[in-house]
Short mmCIF file of C-alpha atoms in Angstrom, two decimals:
data_model
loop_
_atom_site.label_atom_id
_atom_site.label_comp_id
_atom_site.label_asym_id
_atom_site.label_seq_id
_atom_site.Cartn_x
_atom_site.Cartn_y
_atom_site.Cartn_z
CA UNK A 29 -34.42 13.95 -21.06
CA UNK A 30 -33.27 11.69 -18.19
CA UNK A 31 -30.35 12.61 -15.94
CA UNK A 32 -28.43 9.64 -17.29
CA UNK A 33 -28.87 10.74 -20.90
CA UNK A 34 -28.02 14.36 -20.15
CA UNK A 35 -24.82 13.60 -18.24
CA UNK A 36 -23.68 11.04 -20.81
CA UNK A 37 -24.26 13.41 -23.72
CA UNK A 38 -22.33 16.21 -22.06
CA UNK A 39 -19.52 13.86 -21.06
CA UNK A 40 -19.17 12.81 -24.71
CA UNK A 41 -19.31 16.44 -25.84
CA UNK A 42 -16.67 17.47 -23.30
CA UNK A 43 -14.36 14.65 -24.43
CA UNK A 44 -14.82 15.75 -28.06
CA UNK A 45 -13.93 19.32 -27.02
CA UNK A 46 -10.75 18.00 -25.36
CA UNK A 47 -9.89 15.99 -28.49
CA UNK A 48 -10.41 18.93 -30.84
CA UNK A 49 -8.43 21.25 -28.59
CA UNK A 50 -5.43 18.92 -28.42
CA UNK A 51 -5.43 17.23 -31.82
CA UNK A 52 -6.88 19.85 -34.17
CA UNK A 53 -6.15 23.18 -32.51
CA UNK A 54 -2.79 21.91 -31.15
CA UNK A 55 -3.45 23.39 -27.75
CA UNK A 56 -1.80 22.13 -24.60
CA UNK A 57 -3.58 19.18 -22.92
CA UNK A 58 -3.92 21.46 -19.89
CA UNK A 59 -6.02 23.97 -21.82
CA UNK A 60 -8.01 21.20 -23.49
CA UNK A 61 -8.87 19.66 -20.13
CA UNK A 62 -9.98 23.03 -18.75
CA UNK A 63 -12.19 23.60 -21.80
CA UNK A 64 -13.65 20.13 -21.36
CA UNK A 65 -14.29 20.80 -17.67
CA UNK A 66 -16.10 24.04 -18.47
CA UNK A 67 -18.30 22.36 -21.10
CA UNK A 68 -19.12 19.49 -18.75
CA UNK A 69 -20.01 21.80 -15.87
CA UNK A 70 -22.08 24.28 -17.89
CA UNK A 71 -23.88 21.56 -19.85
CA UNK A 72 -24.88 19.63 -16.71
CA UNK A 73 -26.22 22.71 -15.01
CA UNK A 74 -23.56 23.28 -12.36
CA UNK A 75 -23.59 26.99 -13.15
CA UNK A 76 -20.77 29.43 -13.82
CA UNK A 77 -19.55 29.89 -10.26
CA UNK A 78 -19.79 26.25 -9.13
CA UNK A 79 -18.08 25.00 -12.29
CA UNK A 80 -15.05 27.26 -12.00
CA UNK A 81 -14.87 26.66 -8.25
CA UNK A 82 -14.94 22.90 -8.80
CA UNK A 83 -12.20 23.17 -11.43
CA UNK A 84 -9.97 25.01 -8.98
CA UNK A 85 -10.81 22.69 -6.11
CA UNK A 86 -10.17 19.55 -8.17
CA UNK A 87 -6.83 20.91 -9.36
CA UNK A 88 -5.76 21.98 -5.89
CA UNK A 89 -6.94 18.87 -4.06
CA UNK A 90 -5.00 16.51 -6.30
CA UNK A 91 -1.80 18.55 -6.35
CA UNK A 92 -2.02 19.19 -2.61
CA UNK A 93 -1.77 15.45 -2.20
CA UNK A 94 0.83 14.53 -4.82
CA UNK A 95 2.35 17.75 -6.20
CA UNK A 96 5.44 17.83 -3.97
CA UNK A 97 6.22 14.10 -4.32
CA UNK A 98 6.01 14.41 -8.11
CA UNK A 99 8.35 17.41 -8.14
CA UNK A 100 10.82 15.71 -5.81
CA UNK A 101 10.68 12.55 -7.92
CA UNK A 102 11.60 14.51 -11.04
CA UNK A 103 14.60 16.06 -9.25
CA UNK A 104 15.69 12.63 -7.96
CA UNK A 105 15.49 11.13 -11.43
CA UNK A 106 17.38 14.00 -13.05
CA UNK A 107 20.19 13.72 -10.51
CA UNK A 108 20.52 9.97 -11.16
CA UNK A 109 20.67 10.70 -14.87
CA UNK A 110 23.33 13.39 -14.56
CA UNK A 111 25.52 11.76 -11.90
CA UNK A 112 25.92 8.56 -13.93
CA UNK A 113 24.09 6.44 -11.36
CA UNK A 114 21.44 5.33 -13.84
CA UNK A 115 24.07 4.00 -16.27
CA UNK A 116 25.96 2.31 -13.44
CA UNK A 117 22.81 0.47 -12.31
CA UNK A 118 21.98 -0.67 -15.83
CA UNK A 119 25.49 -1.81 -16.77
CA UNK A 120 26.00 -3.62 -13.47
CA UNK A 121 22.76 -5.57 -13.74
CA UNK A 122 23.48 -6.62 -17.32
CA UNK A 123 27.08 -7.51 -16.47
CA UNK A 124 26.06 -9.70 -13.52
CA UNK A 125 23.29 -11.53 -15.38
CA UNK A 126 25.46 -13.24 -17.94
CA UNK A 127 24.62 -13.75 -21.61
CA UNK A 128 21.67 -16.06 -20.98
CA UNK A 129 19.71 -13.52 -18.94
CA UNK A 130 21.31 -10.28 -20.14
CA UNK A 131 18.23 -9.16 -22.07
CA UNK A 132 15.97 -9.75 -19.06
CA UNK A 133 18.47 -7.89 -16.85
CA UNK A 134 18.42 -5.00 -19.31
CA UNK A 135 14.63 -4.85 -19.05
CA UNK A 136 14.83 -5.09 -15.26
CA UNK A 137 17.25 -2.15 -15.27
CA UNK A 138 14.65 -0.23 -17.27
CA UNK A 139 12.03 -1.26 -14.70
CA UNK A 140 14.15 0.09 -11.83
CA UNK A 141 15.09 3.34 -13.55
CA UNK A 142 11.54 4.12 -14.72
CA UNK A 143 10.28 4.16 -11.13
CA UNK A 144 11.75 7.62 -10.41
CA UNK A 145 12.78 8.61 -13.98
CA UNK A 146 10.23 9.32 -16.71
CA UNK A 147 9.86 6.80 -19.53
CA UNK A 148 11.42 8.99 -22.23
CA UNK A 149 14.56 9.68 -20.18
CA UNK A 150 14.90 6.04 -19.11
CA UNK A 151 14.72 4.95 -22.73
CA UNK A 152 17.24 7.55 -23.89
CA UNK A 153 19.68 6.50 -21.14
CA UNK A 154 19.43 2.80 -21.98
CA UNK A 155 19.41 2.81 -25.80
CA UNK A 156 23.24 2.91 -26.06
CA UNK A 157 23.47 0.02 -23.61
CA UNK A 158 20.78 -1.87 -25.53
CA UNK A 159 22.86 -1.54 -28.71
CA UNK A 160 25.99 -2.84 -26.97
CA UNK A 161 24.09 -5.78 -25.47
CA UNK A 162 22.69 -6.63 -28.90
CA UNK A 163 26.19 -6.62 -30.42
CA UNK A 164 27.62 -8.73 -27.60
CA UNK A 165 24.85 -11.32 -27.77
CA UNK A 166 24.70 -11.16 -31.57
CA UNK A 167 20.96 -10.64 -31.29
CA UNK A 168 18.94 -8.26 -33.49
CA UNK A 169 18.34 -4.88 -31.83
CA UNK A 170 14.53 -5.35 -31.47
CA UNK A 171 15.16 -7.91 -28.69
CA UNK A 172 17.00 -5.39 -26.51
CA UNK A 173 14.73 -2.47 -27.43
CA UNK A 174 11.67 -4.59 -26.63
CA UNK A 175 13.01 -5.52 -23.19
CA UNK A 176 13.76 -1.89 -22.34
CA UNK A 177 10.42 -0.63 -23.63
CA UNK A 178 8.30 -3.20 -21.79
CA UNK A 179 10.21 -2.81 -18.51
CA UNK A 180 10.21 0.98 -18.57
CA UNK A 181 6.59 1.34 -19.71
CA UNK A 182 5.40 -1.01 -16.98
CA UNK A 183 7.20 0.66 -14.08
CA UNK A 184 6.30 4.14 -15.28
CA UNK A 185 2.65 3.12 -15.39
CA UNK A 186 2.19 0.99 -12.28
CA UNK A 187 4.81 1.88 -9.64
CA UNK A 188 4.92 5.16 -7.66
CA UNK A 189 6.34 7.82 -7.51
CA UNK A 190 5.56 8.43 -11.19
CA UNK A 191 2.42 10.62 -11.34
CA UNK A 192 -0.27 8.13 -12.36
CA UNK A 193 0.22 5.39 -9.73
CA UNK A 194 1.10 8.04 -7.13
CA UNK A 195 -2.23 9.76 -7.79
CA UNK A 196 -4.11 6.43 -7.57
CA UNK A 197 -3.64 6.05 -3.83
CA UNK A 198 -4.84 9.62 -3.21
CA UNK A 199 -7.82 9.46 -5.56
CA UNK A 200 -9.09 6.11 -4.25
CA UNK A 201 -8.04 6.73 -0.66
CA UNK A 202 -5.87 3.71 0.14
CA UNK A 203 -2.36 3.28 1.55
CA UNK A 204 0.40 4.28 -0.88
CA UNK A 205 2.45 1.33 0.32
CA UNK A 206 -0.20 -0.99 -1.10
CA UNK A 207 0.11 0.73 -4.48
CA UNK A 208 3.90 0.31 -4.39
CA UNK A 209 3.78 -3.34 -3.37
CA UNK A 210 0.92 -4.50 -5.58
CA UNK A 211 1.98 -2.27 -8.49
CA UNK A 212 5.56 -3.58 -8.42
CA UNK A 213 4.51 -7.24 -8.22
CA UNK A 214 1.95 -6.91 -11.00
CA UNK A 215 4.43 -4.96 -13.10
CA UNK A 216 7.14 -7.59 -12.70
CA UNK A 217 4.64 -10.30 -13.67
CA UNK A 218 3.55 -8.31 -16.73
CA UNK A 219 7.16 -7.48 -17.65
CA UNK A 220 8.44 -11.06 -17.43
CA UNK A 221 5.51 -12.61 -19.26
CA UNK A 222 5.31 -9.81 -21.82
CA UNK A 223 9.04 -9.93 -22.55
CA UNK A 224 9.02 -13.72 -22.85
CA UNK A 225 6.15 -13.65 -25.35
CA UNK A 226 7.71 -10.75 -27.26
CA UNK A 227 10.96 -12.69 -27.64
CA UNK A 228 9.01 -15.71 -28.88
CA UNK A 229 7.27 -13.53 -31.47
CA UNK A 230 10.64 -12.25 -32.65
CA UNK A 231 11.94 -15.82 -32.83
CA UNK A 232 8.99 -16.69 -35.09
CA UNK A 233 9.79 -13.93 -37.58
CA UNK A 234 7.44 -11.25 -36.25
CA UNK A 235 9.99 -8.56 -37.10
CA UNK A 236 10.73 -7.60 -40.72
CA UNK A 237 13.96 -5.65 -40.96
CA UNK A 238 13.08 -4.35 -44.42
CA UNK A 239 9.75 -2.77 -43.46
CA UNK A 240 10.20 -2.16 -39.72
CA UNK A 241 13.58 -0.38 -39.73
CA UNK A 242 14.73 2.75 -41.53
CA UNK A 243 18.29 1.48 -41.82
CA UNK A 244 19.57 4.65 -40.20
CA UNK A 245 20.11 4.64 -36.47
CA UNK A 246 20.80 8.24 -35.52
CA UNK A 247 22.60 7.79 -32.26
CA UNK A 248 25.94 9.23 -31.26
CA UNK A 249 28.42 7.65 -28.95
CA UNK A 250 27.10 7.44 -25.39
CA UNK A 251 28.63 10.01 -23.08
CA UNK A 252 31.13 8.44 -20.67
CA UNK A 253 30.09 7.80 -17.11
CA UNK A 254 31.23 10.94 -15.26
CA UNK A 255 34.21 10.79 -12.96
CA UNK A 256 33.10 10.28 -9.37
CA UNK A 257 29.87 8.51 -10.37
CA UNK A 258 28.28 6.57 -7.50
CA UNK A 259 28.80 2.84 -7.12
CA UNK A 260 25.97 0.42 -7.85
CA UNK A 261 25.02 0.18 -4.17
CA UNK A 262 25.12 3.93 -3.63
CA UNK A 263 23.10 4.59 -6.78
CA UNK A 264 20.35 2.28 -5.51
CA UNK A 265 19.92 4.19 -2.23
CA UNK A 266 17.85 7.09 -3.66
CA UNK A 267 15.61 4.53 -5.43
CA UNK A 268 15.06 2.23 -2.48
CA UNK A 269 14.97 4.71 0.44
CA UNK A 270 11.55 6.26 -0.41
CA UNK A 271 10.07 2.80 -1.02
CA UNK A 272 11.33 1.50 2.32
CA UNK A 273 10.05 4.58 4.16
CA UNK A 274 6.57 4.36 2.64
CA UNK A 275 6.34 0.62 3.26
CA UNK A 276 7.18 1.15 6.95
CA UNK A 277 3.70 2.59 7.45
CA UNK A 278 2.03 -0.33 5.67
CA UNK A 279 3.98 -2.90 7.70
CA UNK A 280 3.42 -0.95 10.92
CA UNK A 281 -0.35 -0.80 10.34
CA UNK A 282 -0.44 -4.54 9.64
CA UNK A 283 1.34 -5.17 12.95
CA UNK A 284 -0.85 -2.74 14.87
CA UNK A 285 2.01 -0.30 15.53
CA UNK A 286 1.07 3.38 15.72
CA UNK A 287 3.82 5.97 15.99
CA UNK A 288 3.94 9.68 15.06
CA UNK A 289 7.57 9.25 14.01
CA UNK A 290 6.68 6.30 11.77
CA UNK A 291 3.80 8.24 10.24
CA UNK A 292 6.08 11.21 9.60
CA UNK A 293 8.90 9.23 7.98
CA UNK A 294 6.50 7.17 5.85
CA UNK A 295 4.61 10.20 4.51
CA UNK A 296 5.08 10.24 0.73
CA UNK A 297 6.45 13.78 0.71
CA UNK A 298 9.00 13.09 3.45
CA UNK A 299 9.92 9.74 1.89
CA UNK A 300 10.57 11.38 -1.49
CA UNK A 301 12.44 14.24 0.22
CA UNK A 302 14.79 11.75 1.89
CA UNK A 303 15.36 9.95 -1.41
CA UNK A 304 16.07 13.24 -3.17
CA UNK A 305 18.49 14.34 -0.45
CA UNK A 306 20.28 11.00 -0.83
CA UNK A 307 20.52 11.65 -4.58
CA UNK A 308 22.05 15.08 -3.83
CA UNK A 309 24.66 13.55 -1.51
CA UNK A 310 25.80 10.89 -3.97
CA UNK A 311 25.93 13.50 -6.77
CA UNK A 312 28.38 15.86 -5.12
CA UNK A 313 31.47 14.13 -6.54
CA UNK A 314 30.29 13.78 -10.13
CA UNK A 315 28.11 16.88 -10.59
CA UNK A 316 29.77 19.27 -8.16
CA UNK A 317 28.96 22.92 -8.78
CA UNK A 318 26.29 22.06 -11.35
CA UNK A 319 24.01 20.57 -8.69
CA UNK A 320 21.86 23.68 -8.44
CA UNK A 321 21.52 24.00 -12.22
CA UNK A 322 20.55 20.34 -12.62
CA UNK A 323 17.94 20.59 -9.86
CA UNK A 324 16.52 23.81 -11.30
CA UNK A 325 16.23 22.19 -14.74
CA UNK A 326 14.34 19.30 -13.17
CA UNK A 327 11.94 21.69 -11.41
CA UNK A 328 11.25 23.43 -14.71
CA UNK A 329 10.65 20.08 -16.43
CA UNK A 330 8.17 19.02 -13.75
CA UNK A 331 5.92 22.02 -14.41
CA UNK A 332 4.02 20.58 -17.38
CA UNK A 333 3.62 17.24 -15.62
CA UNK A 334 2.08 18.94 -12.59
CA UNK A 335 -0.22 21.07 -14.74
CA UNK A 336 -1.53 18.11 -16.76
CA UNK A 337 -1.99 16.03 -13.62
CA UNK A 338 -3.84 18.85 -11.86
CA UNK A 339 -6.00 19.60 -14.90
CA UNK A 340 -6.94 15.92 -15.05
CA UNK A 341 -8.01 16.27 -11.43
CA UNK A 342 -10.14 19.28 -12.38
CA UNK A 343 -11.97 17.39 -15.12
CA UNK A 344 -12.54 14.46 -12.78
CA UNK A 345 -13.85 16.75 -10.05
CA UNK A 346 -16.37 18.38 -12.41
CA UNK A 347 -17.55 14.95 -13.58
CA UNK A 348 -17.92 13.89 -9.95
CA UNK A 349 -19.86 17.06 -9.10
CA UNK A 350 -22.45 16.20 -11.76
CA UNK A 351 -23.29 13.01 -9.85
CA UNK A 352 -22.06 10.83 -12.72
CA UNK A 353 -21.13 7.88 -10.51
CA UNK A 354 -24.46 7.87 -8.67
CA UNK A 355 -26.42 8.14 -11.91
CA UNK A 356 -24.47 5.26 -13.48
CA UNK A 357 -24.97 3.17 -10.34
CA UNK A 358 -28.73 3.77 -10.43
CA UNK A 359 -29.04 3.12 -14.15
CA UNK A 360 -26.92 -0.03 -14.16
CA UNK A 361 -28.05 -1.54 -10.92
CA UNK A 362 -25.37 -4.16 -10.40
CA UNK A 363 -22.31 -2.36 -11.74
CA UNK A 364 -21.33 -1.20 -8.28
CA UNK A 365 -21.59 -4.69 -6.79
CA UNK A 366 -20.01 -6.58 -9.70
CA UNK A 367 -16.23 -6.35 -9.38
CA UNK A 368 -15.66 -7.92 -12.79
CA UNK A 369 -17.92 -5.45 -14.60
CA UNK A 370 -16.32 -2.64 -12.64
CA UNK A 371 -12.71 -3.37 -13.66
CA UNK A 372 -13.75 -3.94 -17.29
CA UNK A 373 -15.72 -0.68 -17.27
CA UNK A 374 -12.72 1.22 -15.83
CA UNK A 375 -10.35 -0.33 -18.35
CA UNK A 376 -12.66 0.46 -21.27
CA UNK A 377 -13.01 4.14 -20.36
CA UNK A 378 -9.24 4.54 -19.96
CA UNK A 379 -8.57 2.84 -23.30
CA UNK A 380 -10.89 5.31 -25.06
CA UNK A 381 -9.03 8.25 -23.52
CA UNK A 382 -5.64 6.70 -24.29
CA UNK A 383 -6.37 6.02 -27.95
CA UNK A 384 -8.03 9.37 -28.50
CA UNK A 385 -5.74 11.68 -26.53
CA UNK A 386 -2.40 9.90 -26.61
CA UNK A 387 -1.52 10.97 -23.07
CA UNK A 388 -1.42 8.10 -20.60
CA UNK A 389 -1.42 10.63 -17.76
CA UNK A 390 -4.64 12.27 -18.94
CA UNK A 391 -6.26 8.89 -19.62
CA UNK A 392 -5.39 7.40 -16.23
CA UNK A 393 -5.98 10.43 -14.01
CA UNK A 394 -9.32 11.26 -15.64
CA UNK A 395 -10.57 7.68 -15.51
CA UNK A 396 -9.53 7.22 -11.88
CA UNK A 397 -11.44 10.34 -10.93
CA UNK A 398 -14.51 9.00 -12.74
CA UNK A 399 -14.22 5.58 -11.09
CA UNK A 400 -13.46 6.82 -7.56
CA UNK A 401 -17.19 7.09 -6.84
CA UNK A 402 -17.63 3.36 -7.43
CA UNK A 403 -14.88 2.17 -5.10
CA UNK A 404 -17.12 2.01 -2.04
CA UNK A 405 -19.84 0.05 -3.85
CA UNK A 406 -17.89 -3.19 -4.22
CA UNK A 407 -15.99 -5.77 -2.20
CA UNK A 408 -12.99 -5.44 -4.52
CA UNK A 409 -10.00 -3.56 -3.08
CA UNK A 410 -9.68 -0.19 -4.85
CA UNK A 411 -6.06 -0.90 -5.81
CA UNK A 412 -7.39 -3.27 -8.51
CA UNK A 413 -9.80 -0.64 -9.83
CA UNK A 414 -6.83 1.73 -9.98
CA UNK A 415 -4.75 -0.90 -11.78
CA UNK A 416 -7.54 -1.33 -14.36
CA UNK A 417 -7.53 2.44 -14.99
CA UNK A 418 -3.73 2.47 -15.26
CA UNK A 419 -3.78 -0.53 -17.60
CA UNK A 420 -6.19 1.26 -19.89
CA UNK A 421 -3.96 4.33 -19.74
CA UNK A 422 -0.94 2.42 -21.13
CA UNK A 423 -2.91 0.15 -23.46
CA UNK A 424 -2.59 1.47 -27.02
CA UNK A 425 0.02 4.18 -27.52
CA UNK A 426 0.41 5.24 -31.12
CA UNK A 427 1.30 8.23 -33.31
CA UNK A 428 -0.34 10.83 -31.03
CA UNK A 429 1.91 9.85 -28.12
CA UNK A 430 5.37 11.43 -27.66
CA UNK A 431 6.76 8.20 -26.22
CA UNK A 432 5.94 6.45 -29.50
CA UNK A 433 8.19 8.83 -31.41
CA UNK A 434 11.02 8.65 -28.87
CA UNK A 435 11.17 4.87 -29.23
CA UNK A 436 10.63 4.91 -33.00
CA UNK A 437 13.18 7.60 -33.87
CA UNK A 438 15.92 6.60 -31.43
CA UNK A 439 15.69 2.94 -32.43
CA UNK A 440 15.80 3.65 -36.16
CA UNK A 441 12.33 2.19 -36.69
CA UNK A 442 9.65 2.98 -39.21
CA UNK A 443 6.11 3.77 -38.00
CA UNK A 444 5.28 0.11 -38.50
CA UNK A 445 8.27 -0.82 -36.38
CA UNK A 446 7.14 1.62 -33.71
CA UNK A 447 3.74 -0.04 -33.60
CA UNK A 448 5.43 -3.43 -33.24
CA UNK A 449 7.59 -2.19 -30.34
CA UNK A 450 6.18 0.70 -28.32
CA UNK A 451 2.49 0.00 -29.00
CA UNK A 452 2.83 -3.72 -28.40
CA UNK A 453 4.83 -3.14 -25.21
CA UNK A 454 2.01 -1.06 -23.74
CA UNK A 455 -0.54 -3.64 -24.85
CA UNK A 456 1.36 -6.43 -23.08
CA UNK A 457 1.49 -4.43 -19.83
CA UNK A 458 -2.23 -3.65 -20.14
CA UNK A 459 -3.34 -7.21 -20.91
CA UNK A 460 -1.34 -8.91 -18.18
CA UNK A 461 -2.28 -6.27 -15.63
CA UNK A 462 -5.92 -6.82 -16.50
CA UNK A 463 -5.52 -10.58 -16.07
CA UNK A 464 -4.53 -9.90 -12.45
CA UNK A 465 -7.45 -7.46 -12.01
CA UNK A 466 -9.95 -9.94 -13.45
CA UNK A 467 -8.68 -12.75 -11.22
CA UNK A 468 -8.90 -10.45 -8.18
CA UNK A 469 -12.43 -9.42 -9.20
CA UNK A 470 -13.55 -13.03 -9.57
CA UNK A 471 -12.05 -14.00 -6.20
CA UNK A 472 -13.73 -11.05 -4.46
CA UNK A 473 -17.09 -12.12 -5.93
CA UNK A 474 -16.94 -15.54 -4.28
#
């Protein structure tokens, strides 16, 4: 049996083990990923000691790079949720946009909030506002829900400091500022085009109220914005401060400026720390004595995210240790030098993981670890390989994804309605992100 055949067989077997563990045995994705890592390592002949050592190393290496920023980002997002800043940002943007662009402003608010706040929380915060906007504009609710879902899904997938895009820069070894800048621009492109097309579909009768809605929207009155909530400008500071700090390094490098102070301030951990401290300061009035409890709750919530992210790093490290990338490169001679084949290959692998496992985090992190070995074999900048992996990771979310049920249940949709909203939103982000990746791949081939 050739090395290529052996590694491929065991990779398929390990993925099946992960699937069975998560979907049939109902085990945590963390445990499933560890089982898959063990099967991959043992099957490919790494041995007992090397396999378990690689699992630990892969877990530790990834979290050493992004663990603290992820944890700080969760605290920042929770504080913005609790201090009323998230609602202030959303309502201000919609209010300033006017009726003509209110729906796009609502989606842009979702885009901004989903950068530090996880998709589920962003959606929960904005659903009451989406309902009010729908009533004001006399537009069916799917318009507003679609805008929120597409904007939030895109930012959560493509813009750090959410775990997947944050991990991309570390895994592929490029400047985090590039991931922020390119990810944000691509996301805005995908959001605007995706939202425009989604609205056109709704205009054409794509939505069927009888089959796509349950008729029961289980949503209480939104809690009032707490007294002492930050103003719009103050609420933006924790969001923008980390981005500005990280981009300082990118701009400085482009201008040939080297400074220890600049390097310190622009470090992702320090940048996120400064943003989190800013969130603390603007929360004192509205949260007061509950600050410690809110932060502790956020730390507890971040635990599962860190474990899944780290376990994805473990699986990727074991795959890398088997020489998978080198074997693929030898077997498919031009895959490493063909940027177009490379981004399509990355996207395809991530889609398989996404559809099978449901978790966009697992799909993206695992695929990026697999594809990292190819980054140096092509003229294409690794940020586009990362974007292809991330696009595959958001591509087709369905009934095995928790986000699907958050959108479906809170919007009063049937499963069919959920597929027409959440699933389609992810597909739009994936398709339009891949258009950018394909164009970049074609340009780099010239």
